[in-house]
mmCIF file of C-alpha atoms in Angstrom:
data_model
loop_
_atom_site.group_PDB
_atom_site.id
_atom_site.type_symbol
_atom_site.label_atom_id
_atom_site.label_comp_id
_atom_site.label_asym_id
_atom_site.label_seq_id
_atom_site.Cartn_x
_atom_site.Cartn_y
_atom_site.Cartn_z
ATOM 1 C CA ALA A 1112 13.626 -1.113 7.966
ATOM 2 C CA LEU A 1113 11.703 -4.114 6.650
ATOM 3 C CA ALA A 1114 12.147 -6.470 9.599
ATOM 4 C CA VAL A 1115 11.274 -3.602 12.015
ATOM 5 C CA ALA A 1116 8.213 -2.672 10.051
ATOM 6 C CA VAL A 1117 6.566 -6.075 9.688
ATOM 7 C CA ASP A 1118 7.973 -7.899 12.652
ATOM 8 C CA GLY A 1119 9.522 -10.594 10.642
ATOM 9 C CA PRO A 1120 9.058 -12.104 7.221
ATOM 10 C CA VAL A 1121 6.117 -14.353 8.002
ATOM 11 C CA GLU A 1122 3.633 -12.561 5.665
ATOM 12 C CA PHE A 1123 5.974 -12.468 2.803
ATOM 13 C CA ARG A 1124 5.722 -16.258 2.190
ATOM 14 C CA TYR A 1125 2.186 -15.541 0.876
ATOM 15 C CA VAL A 1126 3.335 -12.921 -1.612
ATOM 16 C CA PRO A 1127 4.037 -14.087 -5.138
ATOM 17 C CA ALA A 1128 7.554 -13.855 -6.648
ATOM 18 C CA ASP A 1129 6.103 -11.824 -9.606
ATOM 19 C CA ALA A 1130 4.257 -9.203 -7.373
ATOM 20 C CA SER A 1131 4.486 -5.817 -9.053
ATOM 21 C CA VAL A 1132 3.591 -3.757 -5.941
ATOM 22 C CA VAL A 1133 3.801 -4.606 -2.187
ATOM 23 C CA ALA A 1134 2.613 -2.225 0.307
ATOM 24 C CA TYR A 1135 2.664 -2.185 4.277
ATOM 25 C CA ALA A 1136 0.788 -0.119 6.924
ATOM 26 C CA ASN A 1137 1.046 -0.297 10.751
ATOM 27 C CA ILE A 1138 -2.626 0.321 11.322
ATOM 28 C CA ARG A 1139 -2.189 0.345 15.086
ATOM 29 C CA GLU A 1140 0.122 3.370 14.989
ATOM 30 C CA VAL A 1141 -1.766 5.249 12.283
ATOM 31 C CA MET A 1142 -5.027 4.880 14.119
ATOM 32 C CA LEU A 1143 -3.675 6.144 17.402
ATOM 33 C CA SER A 1144 -2.206 9.268 15.790
ATOM 34 C CA ASP A 1145 -3.946 12.542 15.761
ATOM 35 C CA VAL A 1146 -3.584 12.491 11.943
ATOM 36 C CA ARG A 1147 -6.282 9.786 11.834
ATOM 37 C CA GLU A 1148 -8.794 12.108 13.667
ATOM 38 C CA ARG A 1149 -8.006 14.777 10.991
ATOM 39 C CA ILE A 1150 -8.782 12.331 8.167
ATOM 40 C CA ARG A 1151 -11.810 10.870 9.947
ATOM 41 C CA GLN A 1152 -13.426 14.426 9.752
ATOM 42 C CA ILE A 1153 -13.418 14.523 5.844
ATOM 43 C CA ALA A 1154 -13.530 10.799 4.937
ATOM 44 C CA LEU A 1155 -16.873 10.147 3.339
ATOM 45 C CA ASP A 1156 -16.854 6.265 3.683
ATOM 46 C CA ASP A 1157 -14.133 6.120 6.532
ATOM 47 C CA ILE A 1158 -11.530 5.215 3.933
ATOM 48 C CA GLY A 1159 -13.441 2.008 3.130
ATOM 49 C CA GLN A 1160 -13.703 1.007 6.650
ATOM 50 C CA ASN A 1161 -17.489 0.613 6.787
ATOM 51 C CA GLU A 1162 -17.577 -1.607 3.673
ATOM 52 C CA LEU A 1163 -14.872 -3.760 5.124
ATOM 53 C CA GLN A 1164 -16.697 -4.228 8.289
ATOM 54 C CA SER A 1165 -20.068 -4.943 6.693
ATOM 55 C CA GLN A 1166 -18.934 -7.465 4.286
ATOM 56 C CA PHE A 1167 -16.235 -9.263 6.350
ATOM 57 C CA GLY A 1168 -16.805 -8.149 9.938
ATOM 58 C CA LEU A 1169 -13.241 -6.816 10.115
ATOM 59 C CA ASP A 1170 -12.868 -3.763 12.473
ATOM 60 C CA ILE A 1171 -9.786 -1.912 11.382
ATOM 61 C CA GLU A 1172 -9.506 0.269 14.489
ATOM 62 C CA HIS A 1173 -9.787 -2.515 17.106
ATOM 63 C CA ASP A 1174 -8.819 -5.856 15.470
ATOM 64 C CA ILE A 1175 -5.969 -5.068 13.122
ATOM 65 C CA ASP A 1176 -2.232 -4.347 14.053
ATOM 66 C CA HIS A 1177 -0.817 -4.087 10.610
ATOM 67 C CA MET A 1178 -1.533 -5.112 7.087
ATOM 68 C CA LEU A 1179 0.581 -6.142 3.993
ATOM 69 C CA ALA A 1180 -0.910 -6.182 0.484
ATOM 70 C CA PHE A 1181 0.273 -6.755 -3.015
ATOM 71 C CA LEU A 1182 -0.694 -6.491 -6.687
ATOM 72 C CA SER A 1183 0.250 -8.950 -9.294
ATOM 73 C CA PRO A 1184 -0.583 -9.743 -12.996
ATOM 74 C CA GLY A 1185 -3.669 -11.988 -12.939
ATOM 75 C CA VAL A 1186 -5.290 -14.412 -15.448
ATOM 76 C CA GLU A 1187 -6.468 -12.926 -18.768
ATOM 77 C CA GLY A 1188 -4.975 -9.546 -18.054
ATOM 78 C CA ARG A 1189 -7.059 -8.923 -14.814
ATOM 79 C CA LEU A 1190 -5.620 -7.376 -11.760
ATOM 80 C CA ALA A 1191 -4.851 -9.805 -8.875
ATOM 81 C CA GLY A 1192 -4.361 -8.679 -5.357
ATOM 82 C CA LEU A 1193 -4.555 -9.685 -1.721
ATOM 83 C CA VAL A 1194 -4.515 -7.939 1.646
ATOM 84 C CA LEU A 1195 -3.110 -9.833 4.685
ATOM 85 C CA PHE A 1196 -4.287 -8.538 8.006
ATOM 86 C CA ARG A 1197 -2.395 -9.315 11.264
ATOM 87 C CA GLY A 1198 -4.302 -8.900 14.466
ATOM 88 C CA ARG A 1199 -6.874 -10.328 16.780
ATOM 89 C CA PHE A 1200 -9.766 -11.918 15.375
ATOM 90 C CA ASP A 1201 -12.927 -13.796 16.564
ATOM 91 C CA THR A 1202 -13.159 -16.407 13.912
ATOM 92 C CA THR A 1203 -16.629 -17.509 14.671
ATOM 93 C CA ARG A 1204 -18.053 -14.079 14.590
ATOM 94 C CA LEU A 1205 -16.266 -13.139 11.303
ATOM 95 C CA GLU A 1206 -17.541 -16.221 9.616
ATOM 96 C CA GLY A 1207 -21.041 -15.540 10.853
ATOM 97 C CA VAL A 1208 -21.049 -12.048 9.480
ATOM 98 C CA VAL A 1209 -19.939 -13.116 5.948
ATOM 99 C CA ARG A 1210 -22.383 -16.109 5.899
ATOM 100 C CA ALA A 1211 -25.192 -13.799 6.948
ATOM 101 C CA GLY A 1212 -24.399 -11.831 3.888
ATOM 102 C CA GLY A 1213 -24.857 -14.825 1.503
ATOM 103 C CA ALA A 1214 -21.326 -16.177 1.654
ATOM 104 C CA THR A 1215 -20.458 -19.933 1.344
ATOM 105 C CA VAL A 1216 -17.784 -21.870 3.099
ATOM 106 C CA ASP A 1217 -15.495 -24.451 1.447
ATOM 107 C CA ILE A 1218 -12.404 -26.374 2.561
ATOM 108 C CA TYR A 1219 -9.322 -25.699 0.338
ATOM 109 C CA GLU A 1220 -6.020 -27.296 1.066
ATOM 110 C CA GLY A 1221 -7.213 -27.740 4.746
ATOM 111 C CA LYS A 1222 -8.216 -24.176 5.150
ATOM 112 C CA ARG A 1223 -11.739 -22.804 5.482
ATOM 113 C CA VAL A 1224 -12.376 -20.430 2.714
ATOM 114 C CA VAL A 1225 -15.379 -17.918 2.961
ATOM 115 C CA SER A 1226 -16.398 -16.601 -0.385
ATOM 116 C CA VAL A 1227 -19.204 -14.298 -1.711
ATOM 117 C CA ASP A 1228 -19.985 -13.427 -5.396
ATOM 118 C CA THR A 1229 -19.972 -9.648 -6.102
ATOM 119 C CA ASP A 1230 -20.917 -7.942 -9.330
ATOM 120 C CA GLU A 1231 -17.885 -5.729 -9.491
ATOM 121 C CA ALA A 1232 -15.022 -8.100 -8.392
ATOM 122 C CA GLY A 1233 -16.350 -11.604 -9.046
ATOM 123 C CA SER A 1234 -15.820 -13.858 -6.169
ATOM 124 C CA LEU A 1235 -14.270 -12.215 -3.106
ATOM 125 C CA ALA A 1236 -12.866 -14.515 -0.393
ATOM 126 C CA MET A 1237 -11.525 -14.475 3.218
ATOM 127 C CA VAL A 1238 -9.367 -17.145 4.899
ATOM 128 C CA PHE A 1239 -7.523 -17.607 8.138
ATOM 129 C CA MET A 1240 -4.051 -18.307 6.975
ATOM 130 C CA GLU A 1241 -2.791 -18.788 10.482
ATOM 131 C CA PRO A 1242 -3.690 -17.698 13.986
ATOM 132 C CA GLY A 1243 -3.907 -13.918 13.971
ATOM 133 C CA LEU A 1244 -3.552 -13.697 10.111
ATOM 134 C CA VAL A 1245 -6.551 -13.097 7.839
ATOM 135 C CA ALA A 1246 -6.244 -12.889 4.105
ATOM 136 C CA VAL A 1247 -8.964 -11.140 1.804
ATOM 137 C CA GLY A 1248 -9.048 -10.991 -1.936
ATOM 138 C CA ASP A 1249 -10.346 -12.498 -4.988
ATOM 139 C CA LEU A 1250 -10.958 -16.205 -4.709
ATOM 140 C CA SER A 1251 -8.323 -17.309 -7.201
ATOM 141 C CA THR A 1252 -5.616 -15.302 -5.526
ATOM 142 C CA VAL A 1253 -6.639 -16.344 -2.069
ATOM 143 C CA GLN A 1254 -6.273 -20.019 -3.164
ATOM 144 C CA GLN A 1255 -2.850 -19.438 -4.651
ATOM 145 C CA ALA A 1256 -1.740 -17.863 -1.390
ATOM 146 C CA ILE A 1257 -2.825 -20.878 0.530
ATOM 147 C CA VAL A 1258 -0.731 -23.102 -1.622
ATOM 148 C CA ARG A 1259 2.166 -20.674 -1.787
ATOM 149 C CA GLY A 1260 2.225 -20.635 2.063
ATOM 150 C CA SER A 1261 3.636 -24.133 2.040
ATOM 151 C CA THR A 1262 6.212 -23.635 -0.687
ATOM 152 C CA THR A 1263 9.415 -21.693 -0.966
ATOM 153 C CA SER A 1264 8.500 -19.666 -4.103
ATOM 154 C CA ASP A 1265 7.675 -16.239 -2.782
ATOM 155 C CA ILE A 1266 8.594 -12.565 -2.956
ATOM 156 C CA THR A 1267 11.738 -13.201 -1.084
ATOM 157 C CA SER A 1268 13.113 -14.876 -4.186
ATOM 158 C CA ASN A 1269 12.737 -11.737 -6.155
ATOM 159 C CA SER A 1270 15.938 -9.889 -5.631
ATOM 160 C CA ASN A 1271 14.834 -6.886 -7.726
ATOM 161 C CA MET A 1272 11.732 -6.329 -5.423
ATOM 162 C CA MET A 1273 13.410 -7.072 -2.229
ATOM 163 C CA GLY A 1274 16.260 -4.693 -3.142
ATOM 164 C CA LEU A 1275 13.799 -1.880 -3.276
ATOM 165 C CA LEU A 1276 13.078 -2.365 0.510
ATOM 166 C CA ASP A 1277 16.587 -0.940 1.248
ATOM 167 C CA LEU A 1278 15.037 2.378 0.064
ATOM 168 C CA VAL A 1279 12.370 2.253 2.852
ATOM 169 C CA GLU A 1280 13.253 4.447 5.752
ATOM 170 C CA THR A 1281 13.876 2.871 9.087
ATOM 171 C CA GLY A 1282 10.828 3.666 11.384
ATOM 172 C CA SER A 1283 8.453 4.086 8.673
ATOM 173 C CA ASN A 1284 4.871 2.879 9.580
ATOM 174 C CA ALA A 1285 3.561 2.838 5.984
ATOM 175 C CA TRP A 1286 5.459 2.060 2.759
ATOM 176 C CA ALA A 1287 5.011 0.822 -0.723
ATOM 177 C CA VAL A 1288 7.470 -0.498 -3.380
ATOM 178 C CA GLY A 1289 6.882 -1.466 -6.984
ATOM 179 C CA ARG A 1290 8.370 -2.048 -10.388
ATOM 180 C CA PHE A 1291 6.665 -0.173 -13.430
ATOM 181 C CA GLY A 1292 8.010 -2.754 -15.957
ATOM 182 C CA ASP A 1293 5.833 -5.341 -14.249
ATOM 183 C CA LEU A 1294 2.885 -2.803 -13.717
ATOM 184 C CA SER A 1295 2.349 -2.528 -17.447
ATOM 185 C CA ALA A 1296 0.906 -6.120 -17.344
ATOM 186 C CA LEU A 1297 -1.638 -5.157 -14.715
ATOM 187 C CA GLY A 1298 -3.647 -3.285 -17.328
ATOM 188 C CA PHE A 1299 -4.983 -0.571 -14.821
ATOM 189 C CA LEU A 1300 -2.904 2.362 -15.558
ATOM 190 C CA PRO A 1301 -4.309 5.290 -17.653
ATOM 191 C CA ASP A 1302 -2.952 5.543 -21.227
ATOM 192 C CA GLU A 1303 -1.267 8.903 -20.387
ATOM 193 C CA VAL A 1304 0.547 7.482 -17.469
ATOM 194 C CA SER A 1305 1.646 4.232 -19.195
ATOM 195 C CA ALA A 1306 3.128 6.452 -21.899
ATOM 196 C CA GLN A 1307 5.557 7.862 -19.226
ATOM 197 C CA MET A 1308 6.517 4.315 -17.906
ATOM 198 C CA PRO A 1309 9.394 3.688 -20.175
ATOM 199 C CA ALA A 1310 11.576 6.273 -18.327
ATOM 200 C CA VAL A 1311 10.899 4.788 -14.888
ATOM 201 C CA ALA A 1312 11.868 1.406 -13.630
ATOM 202 C CA ALA A 1313 10.759 1.251 -9.924
ATOM 203 C CA PHE A 1314 9.635 3.421 -6.994
ATOM 204 C CA ALA A 1315 9.697 3.211 -3.146
ATOM 205 C CA ILE A 1316 7.749 5.454 -0.943
ATOM 206 C CA SER A 1317 7.878 5.421 2.833
ATOM 207 C CA GLY A 1318 6.332 7.702 5.447
ATOM 208 C CA ARG A 1319 5.844 8.016 9.196
ATOM 209 C CA VAL A 1320 2.706 9.446 10.749
ATOM 210 C CA ASN A 1321 3.375 11.114 14.083
ATOM 211 C CA GLY A 1322 1.726 14.585 14.609
ATOM 212 C CA GLY A 1323 2.502 15.430 11.047
ATOM 213 C CA LEU A 1324 3.848 13.279 8.080
ATOM 214 C CA SER A 1325 7.325 12.646 7.076
ATOM 215 C CA GLY A 1326 8.801 10.353 4.499
ATOM 216 C CA SER A 1327 10.604 9.974 1.143
ATOM 217 C CA LEU A 1328 9.961 9.025 -2.400
ATOM 218 C CA SER A 1329 12.617 7.205 -4.449
ATOM 219 C CA ILE A 1330 12.251 6.735 -8.199
ATOM 220 C CA GLU A 1331 14.649 4.642 -10.269
ATOM 221 C CA GLY A 1332 14.988 5.456 -13.996
ATOM 222 C CA ARG A 1333 15.704 2.977 -16.666
ATOM 223 C CA ASP A 1334 19.263 4.251 -16.874
ATOM 224 C CA GLU A 1335 21.436 7.138 -15.757
ATOM 225 C CA GLU A 1336 20.043 9.522 -18.424
ATOM 226 C CA ALA A 1337 16.491 8.815 -17.232
ATOM 227 C CA GLY A 1338 17.676 9.353 -13.687
ATOM 228 C CA GLN A 1339 19.028 12.713 -14.574
ATOM 229 C CA ASN A 1340 15.779 13.611 -16.374
ATOM 230 C CA LEU A 1341 13.750 12.665 -13.351
ATOM 231 C CA ARG A 1342 15.856 14.845 -11.120
ATOM 232 C CA ASP A 1343 15.547 17.778 -13.502
ATOM 233 C CA VAL A 1344 11.754 17.407 -13.526
ATOM 234 C CA LEU A 1345 11.522 17.212 -9.759
ATOM 235 C CA ARG A 1346 13.741 20.334 -9.519
ATOM 236 C CA GLY A 1347 11.229 22.150 -11.841
ATOM 237 C CA PHE A 1348 8.352 20.907 -9.598
ATOM 238 C CA LEU A 1349 10.076 22.229 -6.469
ATOM 239 C CA ALA A 1350 10.641 25.596 -8.066
ATOM 240 C CA LEU A 1351 6.885 25.905 -9.199
ATOM 241 C CA ALA A 1352 5.659 24.780 -5.688
ATOM 242 C CA ALA A 1353 7.833 27.434 -4.083
ATOM 243 C CA MET A 1354 6.239 30.021 -6.231
ATOM 244 C CA GLN A 1355 2.729 28.718 -5.537
ATOM 245 C CA THR A 1356 3.078 28.816 -1.855
ATOM 246 C CA THR A 1357 4.484 32.288 -1.529
ATOM 247 C CA GLY A 1358 2.494 34.106 1.411
ATOM 248 C CA ARG A 1359 1.035 30.827 2.737
ATOM 249 C CA PRO A 1360 3.395 29.956 5.817
ATOM 250 C CA ALA A 1361 1.909 26.558 6.466
ATOM 251 C CA LEU A 1362 2.456 25.436 2.992
ATOM 252 C CA GLN A 1363 5.813 27.174 2.774
ATOM 253 C CA THR A 1364 7.187 25.228 5.653
ATOM 254 C CA MET A 1365 6.209 21.991 3.973
ATOM 255 C CA VAL A 1366 7.690 23.052 0.591
ATOM 256 C CA ASP A 1367 10.846 24.239 2.312
ATOM 257 C CA SER A 1368 11.223 20.731 3.756
ATOM 258 C CA LEU A 1369 11.318 19.178 0.458
ATOM 259 C CA GLN A 1370 14.854 17.842 -0.362
ATOM 260 C CA LEU A 1371 16.015 16.400 -3.580
ATOM 261 C CA SER A 1372 18.940 13.948 -3.764
ATOM 262 C CA GLY A 1373 20.114 11.081 -5.823
ATOM 263 C CA ALA A 1374 22.733 10.009 -8.376
ATOM 264 C CA GLY A 1375 22.974 7.735 -11.409
ATOM 265 C CA ALA A 1376 19.528 6.175 -12.047
ATOM 266 C CA PHE A 1377 17.991 7.435 -8.817
ATOM 267 C CA ALA A 1378 15.963 10.466 -7.675
ATOM 268 C CA THR A 1379 15.014 10.820 -4.078
ATOM 269 C CA LEU A 1380 12.564 13.429 -2.702
ATOM 270 C CA SER A 1381 12.263 13.595 1.064
ATOM 271 C CA PHE A 1382 9.451 15.606 2.702
ATOM 272 C CA TRP A 1383 7.948 16.741 5.933
ATOM 273 C CA VAL A 1384 4.304 17.874 6.350
ATOM 274 C CA PRO A 1385 3.878 19.560 9.782
ATOM 275 C CA SER A 1386 0.529 19.384 11.531
ATOM 276 C CA ASP A 1387 -0.750 22.909 10.493
ATOM 277 C CA ALA A 1388 0.205 22.223 6.901
ATOM 278 C CA LEU A 1389 -1.639 18.974 6.968
ATOM 279 C CA ASP A 1390 -4.757 20.652 8.392
ATOM 280 C CA LEU A 1391 -4.718 22.983 5.523
ATOM 281 C CA LEU A 1392 -4.337 20.292 2.911
ATOM 282 C CA LEU A 1393 -7.190 18.236 4.439
ATOM 283 C CA SER A 1394 -9.364 21.376 4.575
ATOM 284 C CA LEU A 1395 -8.676 22.044 0.918
ATOM 285 C CA SER A 1396 -9.499 18.327 0.152
ATOM 286 C CA ASP A 1397 -12.743 18.641 2.046
ATOM 287 C CA GLU A 1398 -13.673 21.861 0.052
ATOM 288 C CA SER A 1399 -13.081 20.052 -3.278
#
């Protein structure tokens, strides 16, 4: 599933071996789907698209084919992350946009790095890793990715993380995998969530947007007992969801599609959200 999703392992050489979360999205397929039009109607900031275009000149709908992102523990307990965009870019125009916003351009390891200081996230940077590949993230992480691109120490050397990719369904146009043991070092999880982490070791979620939304969520417990507890919790969730959707056909169809499976330390929940149920969920989100 992985090779199909990202068209080869090129981007992985920029992802650190200690990455806790890795996520992918086929932007082109999602943007061309009717689901995108539904989301557009309720998104207040177009899902961050306006900010990305104003700061870096990146047009998600027209410039980008797919993206790969990661989170990893940073220095002094700070969160480190990077987004790699694959697409078609006018380098001169993009650099002009960020420089007009007060950015500076420096040469680092032979790459032109455009950076700008922000109050919230420190120095944000953008660099053209190679033709058709742009990286955006905090300055330190961008610089590390530049160096990593010329070495052999990357996410592919982490067998635990790479093994999670076997749980990604073939044909998915969006997925994310992560290990909770590493996430505790990121320092961004709420205390009530962190308190539940000891029972969970890892997760893999994948989906395909095509009219509706289908996919699966796999959770790995710390051991077989934790896996059984996870399956019991999910069974309780399914029973509650079935009661809550009685008399609501659109939501009932979605709940009826939920299938629980798994053995040992694993619990897997597959789902299908048809277009009418998705419309209802989005309308409820809009009301809230």
